[in-house]
Coordinates of C-alpha atoms in Angstrom, one line a residue:
Chain A
M1 CA 187.8 88.6 87.2
V2 CA 187.1 91.2 89.8
T3 CA 189.5 93.4 91.8
L4 CA 189.3 94.1 95.5
I5 CA 190.9 97.4 96.7
N6 CA 190.7 97.3 100.5
V7 CA 191.9 100.5 102.2
F8 CA 192.6 100.1 105.8
T9 CA 193.3 103.4 107.9
V10 CA 195.5 103.0 111.0
E11 CA 197.5 105.0 113.6
P12 CA 201.1 105.1 112.2
A13 CA 202.2 103.5 115.4
N14 CA 200.2 100.3 114.3
Q15 CA 201.0 100.3 110.8
Q16 CA 203.5 97.5 110.9
R17 CA 201.5 95.4 113.3
L18 CA 198.6 95.6 110.8
V19 CA 201.0 94.7 108.1
G20 CA 201.8 91.6 110.0
L21 CA 198.3 90.6 110.7
L22 CA 197.3 90.9 107.1
I23 CA 200.4 88.9 105.9
R24 CA 199.3 86.2 108.3
A25 CA 195.7 86.2 107.3
T26 CA 196.7 86.0 103.6
E27 CA 199.4 83.3 104.1
S28 CA 197.3 80.9 106.3
L29 CA 193.9 81.3 104.8
V30 CA 193.0 83.7 102.0
N31 CA 195.6 82.1 99.7
R32 CA 194.1 78.8 99.9
A33 CA 190.7 80.0 99.1
P34 CA 189.0 78.8 95.7
G35 CA 189.1 81.6 93.2
F36 CA 191.9 83.5 94.9
I37 CA 194.3 84.9 92.0
S38 CA 196.7 87.2 93.3
S39 CA 197.0 90.0 95.9
T40 CA 199.7 92.6 96.8
L41 CA 199.9 94.4 100.1
H42 CA 200.9 98.0 100.3
R43 CA 202.0 100.3 103.3
S44 CA 201.6 104.1 102.8
V45 CA 204.5 106.1 103.0
D46 CA 203.0 108.5 105.6
G47 CA 202.1 105.4 107.9
T48 CA 198.3 105.9 108.0
K49 CA 197.1 103.4 105.5
V50 CA 197.6 99.9 104.5
T51 CA 196.0 98.7 101.1
M52 CA 195.4 95.3 100.0
Y53 CA 194.9 95.0 96.2
A54 CA 193.6 91.7 95.1
Q55 CA 192.4 89.7 92.2
W56 CA 189.7 87.0 92.5
R57 CA 188.0 84.9 90.0
S58 CA 184.5 86.3 90.9
A59 CA 182.9 88.2 93.5
Q60 CA 181.1 84.9 94.7
D61 CA 184.3 83.3 95.4
Y62 CA 185.5 86.5 97.4
Q63 CA 182.2 86.6 99.4
A64 CA 182.4 82.8 100.2
M65 CA 185.9 83.3 101.8
R66 CA 184.6 86.2 103.9
Q67 CA 181.7 84.3 105.2
D68 CA 183.6 81.0 105.9
P69 CA 183.9 81.0 109.7
G70 CA 187.6 79.4 109.3
P71 CA 189.2 82.7 108.3
L72 CA 186.9 84.9 110.4
P73 CA 189.2 85.6 113.6
F74 CA 192.2 86.4 111.3
L75 CA 190.0 88.8 109.3
E76 CA 188.5 90.4 112.5
E77 CA 191.8 91.1 114.5
P78 CA 193.0 93.8 111.9
L79 CA 189.6 95.6 112.4
T80 CA 190.5 96.1 116.1
I81 CA 193.2 98.4 115.3
S82 CA 192.1 100.0 111.9
T83 CA 189.1 101.1 110.0
F84 CA 188.5 99.4 106.6
E85 CA 187.0 100.7 103.4
P86 CA 186.2 97.8 100.9
G87 CA 186.0 98.3 97.3
L88 CA 184.7 95.9 94.6
Y89 CA 185.8 96.8 91.1
K90 CA 186.1 95.9 87.4
I91 CA 189.1 97.0 85.3
V92 CA 188.5 99.6 82.9
R93 CA 191.8 100.0 81.2
T94 CA 195.5 99.6 81.7
F95 CA 197.9 102.5 80.6
R96 CA 201.6 102.5 79.6
P97 CA 204.1 105.5 78.7
A98 CA 202.9 107.0 75.5
C99 CA 206.6 106.8 74.2
E100 CA 209.1 104.6 75.7
R101 CA 212.4 106.5 76.8
P102 CA 215.6 105.1 78.1
Q103 CA 214.8 105.3 82.0
R104 CA 217.6 106.9 84.1
R105 CA 218.9 104.6 86.8
Chain B
M1 CA 209.4 102.5 92.7
V2 CA 206.2 103.9 94.4
T3 CA 202.6 103.0 94.0
L4 CA 199.8 105.6 93.9
I5 CA 196.3 104.3 94.9
N6 CA 194.0 107.2 94.3
V7 CA 190.3 106.6 95.2
F8 CA 187.7 109.0 93.7
T9 CA 184.2 109.0 95.3
V10 CA 181.3 109.9 93.0
E11 CA 177.6 109.9 92.5
P12 CA 176.9 106.6 90.5
A13 CA 175.2 108.9 87.8
N14 CA 178.5 110.4 87.2
Q15 CA 180.8 107.5 87.3
Q16 CA 180.9 107.0 83.7
R17 CA 181.7 110.7 83.1
L18 CA 184.6 110.4 85.6
V19 CA 185.9 107.4 83.9
G20 CA 186.3 109.3 80.7
L21 CA 187.8 112.4 82.2
L22 CA 190.4 110.1 83.9
I23 CA 191.2 108.2 80.6
R24 CA 191.4 111.6 78.8
A25 CA 193.8 113.0 81.4
T26 CA 196.1 109.9 81.4
E27 CA 196.2 109.5 77.5
S28 CA 196.8 113.1 76.9
L29 CA 199.3 114.0 79.7
V30 CA 200.0 111.6 82.4
N31 CA 201.4 108.8 80.1
R32 CA 204.0 111.3 78.8
A33 CA 205.4 112.4 82.1
P34 CA 209.0 111.2 83.0
G35 CA 208.9 108.5 85.5
F36 CA 205.4 107.2 84.7
I37 CA 205.5 103.4 84.4
S38 CA 202.0 102.1 84.3
S39 CA 198.4 102.6 85.6
T40 CA 195.4 100.7 85.7
L41 CA 191.8 102.5 86.0
H42 CA 189.0 100.7 87.9
R43 CA 185.4 101.3 88.3
S44 CA 183.5 100.1 91.4
V45 CA 180.7 97.7 90.8
D46 CA 178.3 99.7 93.0
G47 CA 179.0 102.8 91.0
T48 CA 180.1 104.9 93.8
K49 CA 184.1 104.9 93.3
V50 CA 186.6 105.1 90.6
T51 CA 190.2 104.1 91.4
M52 CA 193.6 104.7 89.6
Y53 CA 196.3 102.4 90.7
A54 CA 199.7 103.6 89.2
Q55 CA 203.3 102.9 89.3
W56 CA 205.9 105.6 89.2
R57 CA 209.6 105.5 89.4
S58 CA 209.6 107.9 92.2
A59 CA 207.5 110.2 94.4
Q60 CA 209.5 113.0 92.9
D61 CA 208.4 112.1 89.4
Y62 CA 205.0 111.9 90.3
Q63 CA 204.9 115.3 92.3
A64 CA 206.7 116.9 89.3
M65 CA 203.7 115.8 87.1
R66 CA 201.2 117.1 89.6
Q67 CA 202.9 120.4 89.8
D68 CA 203.2 121.0 86.1
P69 CA 200.7 123.6 85.0
G70 CA 200.2 121.7 81.8
P71 CA 198.2 118.8 83.1
L72 CA 196.3 121.0 85.9
P73 CA 193.3 121.6 84.0
F74 CA 192.8 117.7 83.2
L75 CA 193.5 116.9 86.7
E76 CA 191.1 119.5 88.2
E77 CA 188.0 118.7 86.2
P78 CA 187.5 115.3 87.7
L79 CA 187.4 116.9 91.1
T80 CA 184.4 119.0 90.1
I81 CA 182.3 115.9 90.2
S82 CA 184.2 113.8 92.8
T83 CA 186.1 113.8 96.0
F84 CA 189.6 112.3 95.9
E85 CA 191.7 110.5 98.4
P86 CA 195.3 110.0 97.4
G87 CA 197.6 107.3 98.8
L88 CA 201.4 107.0 98.2
Y89 CA 202.6 103.5 98.9
K90 CA 205.5 101.1 98.9
I91 CA 204.6 97.5 98.1
V92 CA 205.4 95.1 101.1
R93 CA 204.7 91.7 99.5
T94 CA 202.8 90.0 96.6
F95 CA 200.9 86.7 97.4
R96 CA 199.8 83.9 95.0
P97 CA 197.6 80.9 95.6
A98 CA 199.2 78.4 98.2
C99 CA 198.6 75.5 95.9
E100 CA 197.7 75.9 92.4
R101 CA 194.5 73.9 91.4
P102 CA 192.8 73.4 88.1
Q103 CA 190.4 76.7 87.8
R104 CA 187.0 76.0 86.7
R105 CA 186.0 78.1 83.7

């Protein structure tokens, strides 16, 4: 399994529009691609970034989706209002709290 | 809940050392801080990045940990061999495959 962490940098005035474009691209195309496992879309509190955190079965599956001409327009429109820094990762380790405490609510 | 996605950029020769420093910082200090929920450490396949994806109860809890003089040396040593782009996020949405298929193994 591989993890994609793709950071989009955007003008705060365009953050909501970018979020909408990425939802549309994911729901209409990416989530039907072979090897797609799950993804989570995040908006930065300061308005300047939108980050997609995604798990795929393999780097090859992700590359095949990116090279498919079907999704291309959906993937290119976000880049008209943002810059994009992709990252392909392997998970090293997951951490939990050292000692569980009752959490205040 | 808030999500921190902190991207460290590093020389590939130093990636493994940076991973070690971040494991030490998380296991000795961060995972004892109030409000820490979980984190996952990632190394980029190309060697140039290390990214920590973390969930905290609130931005205030995360800031309190960052300002505590205890963890400070552990958090500063990684910055001697990397540059750091922090990001504080809210989750917009999580996506699953549109239609579940048998996964090849």
